[in-house]
């Protein structure tokens, strides 16, 4: 926040370093884009380009296609040609990529709860549950709750009602 407020590239670079050690790729993408914009505004376009490229890759891998397209347009204005956005399924995948919030849903799906019932149980919105379910299906390359249940049982991820 200080990096944006005070237009301080060092503070933004520090934020990027901090986000790299966490599990928030979209926050990292935003920080990279912010630093790219700051450098571009100061006429240091050569230094801005790698930050925009990283932001675009992170946005694409996370399925943030609007963000990715906006960054692609910015790169094109700087003379950089980029590929088409990747479909989210080409990003990180597998059981190990599930967030803690996504993992919390799995035992409830295995127990047969609907998205509404899961939302009520976890005190979140149905929209949040729907989003988590889409992410789970994408990351695990599955299409149904039955497939999710099968995978969870195979992995022992439902022993004791939670993993």
GROMACS .gro file of N, CA, C and O in nm, residues 26-137:
model
  448
   26UNK      N    1  -0.284  -1.384  -0.709
   26UNK     CA    2  -0.345  -1.264  -0.765
   26UNK      C    3  -0.297  -1.138  -0.696
   26UNK      O    4  -0.284  -1.032  -0.759
   27UNK      N    5  -0.267  -1.146  -0.567
   27UNK     CA    6  -0.208  -1.032  -0.498
   27UNK      C    7  -0.067  -1.005  -0.552
   27UNK      O    8  -0.028  -0.890  -0.571
   28UNK      N    9   0.007  -1.111  -0.577
   28UNK     CA   10   0.139  -1.097  -0.637
   28UNK      C   11   0.128  -1.036  -0.776
   28UNK      O   12   0.203  -0.944  -0.812
   29UNK      N   13   0.031  -1.082  -0.855
   29UNK     CA   14   0.010  -1.026  -0.989
   29UNK      C   15  -0.021  -0.877  -0.980
   29UNK      O   16   0.033  -0.798  -1.058
   30UNK      N   17  -0.106  -0.839  -0.887
   30UNK     CA   18  -0.143  -0.697  -0.872
   30UNK      C   19  -0.021  -0.614  -0.834
   30UNK      O   20  -0.002  -0.504  -0.887
   31UNK      N   21   0.061  -0.665  -0.743
   31UNK     CA   22   0.181  -0.591  -0.703
   31UNK      C   23   0.278  -0.577  -0.820
   31UNK      O   24   0.338  -0.471  -0.841
   32UNK      N   25   0.294  -0.684  -0.898
   32UNK     CA   26   0.381  -0.678  -1.017
   32UNK      C   27   0.328  -0.576  -1.117
   32UNK      O   28   0.405  -0.496  -1.173
   33UNK      N   29   0.197  -0.578  -1.139
   33UNK     CA   30   0.137  -0.483  -1.233
   33UNK      C   31   0.155  -0.340  -1.181
   33UNK      O   32   0.187  -0.249  -1.258
   34UNK      N   33   0.134  -0.319  -1.052
   34UNK     CA   34   0.151  -0.185  -0.994
   34UNK      C   35   0.294  -0.135  -1.012
   34UNK      O   36   0.315  -0.019  -1.049
   35UNK      N   37   0.392  -0.221  -0.988
   35UNK     CA   38   0.531  -0.179  -1.007
   35UNK      C   39   0.559  -0.152  -1.154
   35UNK      O   40   0.626  -0.054  -1.188
   36UNK      N   41   0.505  -0.235  -1.243
   36UNK     CA   42   0.521  -0.211  -1.386
   36UNK      C   43   0.464  -0.076  -1.426
   36UNK      O   44   0.527   0.000  -1.500
   37UNK      N   45   0.345  -0.043  -1.375
   37UNK     CA   46   0.284   0.085  -1.407
   37UNK      C   47   0.366   0.201  -1.354
   37UNK      O   48   0.384   0.303  -1.423
   38UNK      N   49   0.418   0.187  -1.234
   38UNK     CA   50   0.500   0.293  -1.175
   38UNK      C   51   0.627   0.315  -1.257
   38UNK      O   52   0.664   0.428  -1.288
   39UNK      N   53   0.692   0.204  -1.296
   39UNK     CA   54   0.813   0.216  -1.376
   39UNK      C   55   0.782   0.273  -1.514
   39UNK      O   56   0.857   0.357  -1.567
   40UNK      N   57   0.672   0.230  -1.573
   40UNK     CA   58   0.633   0.279  -1.705
   40UNK      C   59   0.604   0.429  -1.699
   40UNK      O   60   0.643   0.505  -1.788
   41UNK      N   61   0.537   0.474  -1.595
   41UNK     CA   62   0.504   0.616  -1.580
   41UNK      C   63   0.630   0.701  -1.562
   41UNK      O   64   0.632   0.818  -1.599
   42UNK      N   65   0.735   0.639  -1.509
   42UNK     CA   66   0.861   0.713  -1.491
   42UNK      C   67   0.951   0.698  -1.613
   42UNK      O   68   1.070   0.727  -1.607
   43UNK      N   69   0.894   0.647  -1.724
   43UNK     CA   70   0.964   0.631  -1.852
   43UNK      C   71   1.068   0.521  -1.849
   43UNK      O   72   1.153   0.515  -1.937
   44UNK      N   73   1.063   0.431  -1.751
   44UNK     CA   74   1.156   0.318  -1.746
   44UNK      C   75   1.084   0.195  -1.800
   44UNK      O   76   1.063   0.097  -1.728
   45UNK      N   77   1.044   0.201  -1.926
   45UNK     CA   78   0.962   0.094  -1.983
   45UNK      C   79   1.036  -0.039  -1.990
   45UNK      O   80   0.974  -0.144  -1.975
   46UNK      N   81   1.167  -0.035  -2.010
   46UNK     CA   82   1.244  -0.160  -2.017
   46UNK      C   83   1.234  -0.236  -1.886
   46UNK      O   84   1.216  -0.358  -1.886
   47UNK      N   85   1.242  -0.166  -1.774
   47UNK     CA   86   1.231  -0.231  -1.643
   47UNK      C   87   1.086  -0.270  -1.612
   47UNK      O   88   1.062  -0.363  -1.534
   48UNK      N   89   0.989  -0.201  -1.673
   48UNK     CA   90   0.848  -0.229  -1.645
   48UNK      C   91   0.804  -0.360  -1.709
   48UNK      O   92   0.720  -0.432  -1.652
   49UNK      N   93   0.858  -0.392  -1.825
   49UNK     CA   94   0.809  -0.506  -1.904
   49UNK      C   95   0.812  -0.638  -1.827
   49UNK      O   96   0.711  -0.709  -1.824
   50UNK      N   97   0.923  -0.676  -1.761
   50UNK     CA   98   0.921  -0.806  -1.691
   50UNK      C   99   0.815  -0.814  -1.581
   50UNK      O  100   0.759  -0.920  -1.555
   51UNK      N  101   0.785  -0.700  -1.520
   51UNK     CA  102   0.682  -0.699  -1.414
   51UNK      C  103   0.544  -0.720  -1.474
   51UNK      O  104   0.462  -0.793  -1.419
   52UNK      N  105   0.518  -0.655  -1.588
   52UNK     CA  106   0.391  -0.677  -1.657
   52UNK      C  107   0.380  -0.822  -1.705
   52UNK      O  108   0.274  -0.884  -1.695
   53UNK      N  109   0.489  -0.877  -1.757
   53UNK     CA  110   0.487  -1.016  -1.806
   53UNK      C  111   0.456  -1.113  -1.693
   53UNK      O  112   0.373  -1.204  -1.708
   54UNK      N  113   0.520  -1.094  -1.577
   54UNK     CA  114   0.492  -1.183  -1.464
   54UNK      C  115   0.348  -1.167  -1.417
   54UNK      O  116   0.280  -1.266  -1.389
   55UNK      N  117   0.300  -1.043  -1.412
   55UNK     CA  118   0.161  -1.020  -1.370
   55UNK      C  119   0.066  -1.090  -1.466
   55UNK      O  120  -0.031  -1.154  -1.422
   56UNK      N  121   0.093  -1.082  -1.595
   56UNK     CA  122   0.007  -1.147  -1.693
   56UNK      C  123   0.007  -1.297  -1.680
   56UNK      O  124  -0.097  -1.362  -1.689
   57UNK      N  125   0.125  -1.356  -1.658
   57UNK     CA  126   0.135  -1.502  -1.642
   57UNK      C  127   0.059  -1.548  -1.518
   57UNK      O  128  -0.013  -1.648  -1.522
   58UNK      N  129   0.075  -1.475  -1.409
   58UNK     CA  130   0.004  -1.511  -1.285
   58UNK      C  131  -0.147  -1.498  -1.302
   58UNK      O  132  -0.223  -1.584  -1.257
   59UNK      N  133  -0.190  -1.390  -1.364
   59UNK     CA  134  -0.334  -1.370  -1.385
   59UNK      C  135  -0.391  -1.481  -1.472
   59UNK      O  136  -0.496  -1.538  -1.442
   60UNK      N  137  -0.320  -1.514  -1.579
   60UNK     CA  138  -0.368  -1.620  -1.669
   60UNK      C  139  -0.375  -1.754  -1.596
   60UNK      O  140  -0.475  -1.825  -1.606
   61UNK      N  141  -0.270  -1.788  -1.524
   61UNK     CA  142  -0.265  -1.916  -1.453
   61UNK      C  143  -0.373  -1.925  -1.345
   61UNK      O  144  -0.420  -2.035  -1.313
   62UNK      N  145  -0.415  -1.811  -1.293
   62UNK     CA  146  -0.518  -1.809  -1.189
   62UNK      C  147  -0.659  -1.801  -1.247
   62UNK      O  148  -0.756  -1.801  -1.173
   63UNK      N  149  -0.668  -1.789  -1.380
   63UNK     CA  150  -0.799  -1.781  -1.442
   63UNK      C  151  -0.857  -1.641  -1.444
   63UNK      O  152  -0.973  -1.622  -1.480
   64UNK      N  153  -0.776  -1.540  -1.409
   64UNK     CA  154  -0.822  -1.401  -1.410
   64UNK      C  155  -0.802  -1.346  -1.550
   64UNK      O  156  -0.713  -1.266  -1.577
   65UNK      N  157  -0.887  -1.391  -1.642
   65UNK     CA  158  -0.868  -1.362  -1.784
   65UNK      C  159  -0.887  -1.215  -1.819
   65UNK      O  160  -0.818  -1.164  -1.908
   66UNK      N  161  -0.973  -1.144  -1.750
   66UNK     CA  162  -0.989  -1.000  -1.777
   66UNK      C  163  -0.862  -0.926  -1.737
   66UNK      O  164  -0.817  -0.836  -1.809
   67UNK      N  165  -0.807  -0.961  -1.621
   67UNK     CA  166  -0.682  -0.899  -1.578
   67UNK      C  167  -0.571  -0.931  -1.678
   67UNK      O  168  -0.494  -0.843  -1.715
   68UNK      N  169  -0.565  -1.057  -1.720
   68UNK     CA  170  -0.462  -1.098  -1.816
   68UNK      C  171  -0.475  -1.018  -1.946
   68UNK      O  172  -0.375  -0.970  -2.001
   69UNK      N  173  -0.596  -1.002  -1.994
   69UNK     CA  174  -0.616  -0.928  -2.119
   69UNK      C  175  -0.576  -0.783  -2.104
   69UNK      O  176  -0.516  -0.724  -2.194
   70UNK      N  177  -0.609  -0.721  -1.992
   70UNK     CA  178  -0.570  -0.581  -1.967
   70UNK      C  179  -0.418  -0.568  -1.969
   70UNK      O  180  -0.363  -0.477  -2.031
   71UNK      N  181  -0.350  -0.661  -1.905
   71UNK     CA  182  -0.204  -0.658  -1.901
   71UNK      C  183  -0.145  -0.683  -2.040
   71UNK      O  184  -0.047  -0.619  -2.079
   72UNK      N  185  -0.207  -0.774  -2.117
   72UNK     CA  186  -0.161  -0.799  -2.255
   72UNK      C  187  -0.170  -0.671  -2.338
   72UNK      O  188  -0.079  -0.640  -2.415
   73UNK      N  189  -0.279  -0.598  -2.322
   73UNK     CA  190  -0.294  -0.472  -2.397
   73UNK      C  191  -0.184  -0.374  -2.358
   73UNK      O  192  -0.127  -0.306  -2.443
   74UNK      N  193  -0.154  -0.370  -2.228
   74UNK     CA  194  -0.047  -0.280  -2.180
   74UNK      C  195   0.086  -0.319  -2.241
   74UNK      O  196   0.164  -0.234  -2.286
   75UNK      N  197   0.115  -0.450  -2.244
   75UNK     CA  198   0.240  -0.497  -2.303
   75UNK      C  199   0.245  -0.467  -2.453
   75UNK      O  200   0.351  -0.429  -2.505
   76UNK      N  201   0.133  -0.484  -2.522
   76UNK     CA  202   0.131  -0.453  -2.666
   76UNK      C  203   0.163  -0.306  -2.691
   76UNK      O  204   0.234  -0.272  -2.785
   77UNK      N  205   0.110  -0.217  -2.606
   77UNK     CA  206   0.142  -0.074  -2.619
   77UNK      C  207   0.291  -0.048  -2.599
   77UNK      O  208   0.345   0.048  -2.652
   78UNK      N  209   0.356  -0.137  -2.524
   78UNK     CA  210   0.501  -0.124  -2.501
   78UNK      C  211   0.581  -0.198  -2.607
   78UNK      O  212   0.703  -0.206  -2.600
   79UNK      N  213   0.511  -0.256  -2.705
   79UNK     CA  214   0.579  -0.323  -2.815
   79UNK      C  215   0.607  -0.471  -2.792
   79UNK      O  216   0.681  -0.533  -2.867
   80UNK      N  217   0.548  -0.528  -2.687
   80UNK     CA  218   0.570  -0.669  -2.655
   80UNK      C  219   0.451  -0.750  -2.703
   80UNK      O  220   0.336  -0.717  -2.673
   81UNK      N  221   0.477  -0.854  -2.779
   81UNK     CA  222   0.371  -0.944  -2.825
   81UNK      C  223   0.362  -1.060  -2.728
   81UNK      O  224   0.462  -1.119  -2.690
   82UNK      N  225   0.238  -1.091  -2.689
   82UNK     CA  226   0.217  -1.200  -2.594
   82UNK      C  227   0.121  -1.302  -2.653
   82UNK      O  228   0.045  -1.271  -2.744
   83UNK      N  229   0.124  -1.422  -2.599
   83UNK     CA  230   0.033  -1.528  -2.644
   83UNK      C  231  -0.105  -1.510  -2.588
   83UNK      O  232  -0.131  -1.425  -2.504
   84UNK      N  233  -0.195  -1.592  -2.636
   84UNK     CA  234  -0.332  -1.591  -2.587
   84UNK      C  235  -0.335  -1.639  -2.443
   84UNK      O  236  -0.248  -1.715  -2.400
   85UNK      N  237  -0.434  -1.597  -2.366
   85UNK     CA  238  -0.443  -1.642  -2.227
   85UNK      C  239  -0.462  -1.792  -2.220
   85UNK      O  240  -0.531  -1.850  -2.301
   86UNK      N  241  -0.397  -1.851  -2.120
   86UNK     CA  242  -0.414  -1.994  -2.099
   86UNK      C  243  -0.545  -2.019  -2.028
   86UNK      O  244  -0.589  -1.940  -1.947
   87UNK      N  245  -0.604  -2.133  -2.060
   87UNK     CA  246  -0.723  -2.176  -1.987
   87UNK      C  247  -0.679  -2.210  -1.846
   87UNK      O  248  -0.571  -2.263  -1.825
   88UNK      N  249  -0.759  -2.181  -1.744
   88UNK     CA  250  -0.719  -2.207  -1.607
   88UNK      C  251  -0.672  -2.351  -1.583
   88UNK      O  252  -0.591  -2.375  -1.496
   89UNK      N  253  -0.718  -2.447  -1.661
   89UNK     CA  254  -0.676  -2.584  -1.637
   89UNK      C  255  -0.529  -2.605  -1.671
   89UNK      O  256  -0.473  -2.706  -1.635
   90UNK      N  257  -0.467  -2.509  -1.742
   90UNK     CA  258  -0.326  -2.524  -1.772
   90UNK      C  259  -0.239  -2.466  -1.660
   90UNK      O  260  -0.119  -2.470  -1.668
   91UNK      N  261  -0.301  -2.409  -1.560
   91UNK     CA  262  -0.228  -2.356  -1.446
   91UNK      C  263  -0.197  -2.468  -1.349
   91UNK      O  264  -0.207  -2.586  -1.381
   92UNK      N  265  -0.159  -2.429  -1.228
   92UNK     CA  266  -0.128  -2.530  -1.128
   92UNK      C  267  -0.245  -2.625  -1.107
   92UNK      O  268  -0.360  -2.582  -1.108
   93UNK      N  269  -0.216  -2.754  -1.094
   93UNK     CA  270  -0.324  -2.849  -1.075
   93UNK      C  271  -0.280  -2.956  -0.976
   93UNK      O  272  -0.165  -2.965  -0.938
   94UNK      N  273  -0.377  -3.038  -0.938
   94UNK     CA  274  -0.350  -3.148  -0.846
   94UNK      C  275  -0.396  -3.117  -0.705
   94UNK      O  276  -0.426  -3.003  -0.670
   95UNK      N  277  -0.402  -3.222  -0.628
   95UNK     CA  278  -0.453  -3.214  -0.491
   95UNK      C  279  -0.374  -3.113  -0.408
   95UNK      O  280  -0.430  -3.037  -0.330
   96UNK      N  281  -0.243  -3.109  -0.427
   96UNK     CA  282  -0.157  -3.021  -0.349
   96UNK      C  283  -0.180  -2.873  -0.375
   96UNK      O  284  -0.134  -2.789  -0.298
   97UNK      N  285  -0.248  -2.838  -0.482
   97UNK     CA  286  -0.272  -2.698  -0.513
   97UNK      C  287  -0.402  -2.645  -0.452
   97UNK      O  288  -0.429  -2.526  -0.461
   98UNK      N  289  -0.481  -2.732  -0.390
   98UNK     CA  290  -0.606  -2.687  -0.329
   98UNK      C  291  -0.576  -2.601  -0.207
   98UNK      O  292  -0.488  -2.633  -0.127
   99UNK      N  293  -0.650  -2.493  -0.195
   99UNK     CA  294  -0.635  -2.406  -0.078
   99UNK      C  295  -0.703  -2.469   0.042
   99UNK      O  296  -0.784  -2.561   0.028
  100UNK      N  297  -0.675  -2.416   0.158
  100UNK     CA  298  -0.739  -2.467   0.280
  100UNK      C  299  -0.890  -2.451   0.272
  100UNK      O  300  -0.965  -2.541   0.309
  101UNK      N  301  -0.936  -2.339   0.218
  101UNK     CA  302  -1.080  -2.316   0.204
  101UNK      C  303  -1.144  -2.418   0.111
  101UNK      O  304  -1.254  -2.467   0.137
  102UNK      N  305  -1.074  -2.451   0.002
  102UNK     CA  306  -1.126  -2.551  -0.091
  102UNK      C  307  -1.129  -2.689  -0.025
  102UNK      O  308  -1.225  -2.764  -0.040
  103UNK      N  309  -1.026  -2.721   0.051
  103UNK     CA  310  -1.019  -2.851   0.117
  103UNK      C  311  -1.132  -2.869   0.220
  103UNK      O  312  -1.179  -2.980   0.241
  104UNK      N  313  -1.173  -2.760   0.284
  104UNK     CA  314  -1.280  -2.769   0.384
  104UNK      C  315  -1.411  -2.817   0.324
  104UNK      O  316  -1.493  -2.876   0.393
  105UNK      N  317  -1.432  -2.790   0.197
  105UNK     CA  318  -1.557  -2.829   0.131
  105UNK      C  319  -1.564  -2.978   0.104
  105UNK      O  320  -1.673  -3.036   0.102
  106UNK      N  321  -1.451  -3.040   0.082
  106UNK     CA  322  -1.449  -3.178   0.032
  106UNK      C  323  -1.522  -3.277   0.122
  106UNK      O  324  -1.607  -3.352   0.074
  107UNK      N  325  -1.494  -3.281   0.254
  107UNK     CA  326  -1.569  -3.377   0.337
  107UNK      C  327  -1.719  -3.353   0.335
  107UNK      O  328  -1.799  -3.446   0.345
  108UNK      N  329  -1.759  -3.226   0.318
  108UNK     CA  330  -1.901  -3.194   0.316
  108UNK      C  331  -1.965  -3.241   0.184
  108UNK      O  332  -2.079  -3.287   0.185
  109UNK      N  333  -1.890  -3.231   0.075
  109UNK     CA  334  -1.938  -3.285  -0.053
  109UNK      C  335  -1.951  -3.437  -0.042
  109UNK      O  336  -2.051  -3.496  -0.083
  110UNK      N  337  -1.850  -3.500   0.018
  110UNK     CA  338  -1.851  -3.646   0.034
  110UNK      C  339  -1.971  -3.688   0.119
  110UNK      O  340  -2.033  -3.791   0.092
  111UNK      N  341  -2.006  -3.606   0.218
  111UNK     CA  342  -2.122  -3.636   0.303
  111UNK      C  343  -2.254  -3.611   0.230
  111UNK      O  344  -2.361  -3.636   0.286
  112UNK      N  345  -2.249  -3.559   0.107
  112UNK     CA  346  -2.369  -3.541   0.027
  112UNK      C  347  -2.439  -3.407   0.043
  112UNK      O  348  -2.552  -3.391  -0.005
  113UNK      N  349  -2.375  -3.310   0.108
  113UNK     CA  350  -2.439  -3.180   0.127
  113UNK      C  351  -2.445  -3.103  -0.005
  113UNK      O  352  -2.355  -3.113  -0.088
  114UNK      N  353  -2.550  -3.027  -0.021
  114UNK     CA  354  -2.563  -2.938  -0.137
  114UNK      C  355  -2.475  -2.815  -0.114
  114UNK      O  356  -2.429  -2.790  -0.001
  115UNK      N  357  -2.455  -2.737  -0.219
  115UNK     CA  358  -2.377  -2.614  -0.204
  115UNK      C  359  -2.442  -2.521  -0.102
  115UNK      O  360  -2.372  -2.456  -0.024
  116UNK      N  361  -2.575  -2.512  -0.102
  116UNK     CA  362  -2.646  -2.429  -0.005
  116UNK      C  363  -2.619  -2.477   0.137
  116UNK      O  364  -2.590  -2.399   0.227
  117UNK      N  365  -2.626  -2.608   0.159
  117UNK     CA  366  -2.602  -2.664   0.293
  117UNK      C  367  -2.456  -2.643   0.335
  117UNK      O  368  -2.429  -2.615   0.452
  118UNK      N  369  -2.365  -2.656   0.240
  118UNK     CA  370  -2.223  -2.632   0.270
  118UNK      C  371  -2.203  -2.486   0.310
  118UNK      O  372  -2.134  -2.455   0.408
  119UNK      N  373  -2.265  -2.395   0.234
  119UNK     CA  374  -2.255  -2.252   0.265
  119UNK      C  375  -2.307  -2.223   0.405
  119UNK      O  376  -2.243  -2.150   0.482
  120UNK      N  377  -2.421  -2.281   0.439
  120UNK     CA  378  -2.478  -2.262   0.572
  120UNK      C  379  -2.386  -2.317   0.680
  120UNK      O  380  -2.363  -2.252   0.783
  121UNK      N  381  -2.332  -2.435   0.657
  121UNK     CA  382  -2.245  -2.500   0.755
  121UNK      C  383  -2.117  -2.419   0.779
  121UNK      O  384  -2.070  -2.407   0.890
  122UNK      N  385  -2.061  -2.362   0.672
  122UNK     CA  386  -1.934  -2.288   0.682
  122UNK      C  387  -1.953  -2.138   0.703
  122UNK      O  388  -1.855  -2.064   0.713
  123UNK      N  389  -2.079  -2.094   0.704
  123UNK     CA  390  -2.112  -1.952   0.722
  123UNK      C  391  -2.048  -1.866   0.614
  123UNK      O  392  -1.985  -1.763   0.640
  124UNK      N  393  -2.063  -1.910   0.489
  124UNK     CA  394  -2.017  -1.834   0.373
  124UNK      C  395  -2.132  -1.828   0.274
  124UNK      O  396  -2.235  -1.894   0.292
  125UNK      N  397  -2.115  -1.752   0.169
  125UNK     CA  398  -2.221  -1.742   0.069
  125UNK      C  399  -2.218  -1.862  -0.025
  125UNK      O  400  -2.115  -1.928  -0.041
  126UNK      N  401  -2.331  -1.888  -0.088
  126UNK     CA  402  -2.339  -1.995  -0.188
  126UNK      C  403  -2.245  -1.962  -0.304
  126UNK      O  404  -2.181  -2.051  -0.360
  127UNK      N  405  -2.233  -1.833  -0.337
  127UNK     CA  406  -2.142  -1.791  -0.444
  127UNK      C  407  -1.998  -1.834  -0.410
  127UNK      O  408  -1.926  -1.884  -0.497
  128UNK      N  409  -1.959  -1.818  -0.286
  128UNK     CA  410  -1.824  -1.859  -0.244
  128UNK      C  411  -1.806  -2.009  -0.261
  128UNK      O  412  -1.704  -2.055  -0.313
  129UNK      N  413  -1.905  -2.085  -0.221
  129UNK     CA  414  -1.898  -2.231  -0.236
  129UNK      C  415  -1.891  -2.267  -0.384
  129UNK      O  416  -1.809  -2.351  -0.425
  130UNK      N  417  -1.974  -2.204  -0.466
  130UNK     CA  418  -1.971  -2.231  -0.610
  130UNK      C  419  -1.833  -2.204  -0.668
  130UNK      O  420  -1.781  -2.282  -0.749
  131UNK      N  421  -1.774  -2.093  -0.629
  131UNK     CA  422  -1.641  -2.056  -0.679
  131UNK      C  423  -1.537  -2.160  -0.635
  131UNK      O  424  -1.455  -2.205  -0.716
  132UNK      N  425  -1.540  -2.197  -0.507
  132UNK     CA  426  -1.446  -2.299  -0.458
  132UNK      C  427  -1.465  -2.431  -0.533
  132UNK      O  428  -1.368  -2.498  -0.569
  133UNK      N  429  -1.589  -2.468  -0.557
  133UNK     CA  430  -1.614  -2.594  -0.628
  133UNK      C  431  -1.558  -2.588  -0.770
  133UNK      O  432  -1.497  -2.685  -0.817
  134UNK      N  433  -1.577  -2.475  -0.839
  134UNK     CA  434  -1.520  -2.461  -0.974
  134UNK      C  435  -1.369  -2.475  -0.970
  134UNK      O  436  -1.310  -2.541  -1.055
  135UNK      N  437  -1.307  -2.413  -0.871
  135UNK     CA  438  -1.161  -2.421  -0.860
  135UNK      C  439  -1.116  -2.565  -0.831
  135UNK      O  440  -1.017  -2.612  -0.888
  136UNK      N  441  -1.188  -2.633  -0.743
  136UNK     CA  442  -1.154  -2.772  -0.711
  136UNK      C  443  -1.165  -2.858  -0.837
  136UNK      O  444  -1.073  -2.935  -0.868
  137UNK      N  445  -1.275  -2.845  -0.908
  137UNK     CA  446  -1.294  -2.925  -1.029
  137UNK      C  447  -1.185  -2.897  -1.131
  137UNK      O  448  -1.131  -2.988  -1.194
   0.00000   0.00000   0.00000
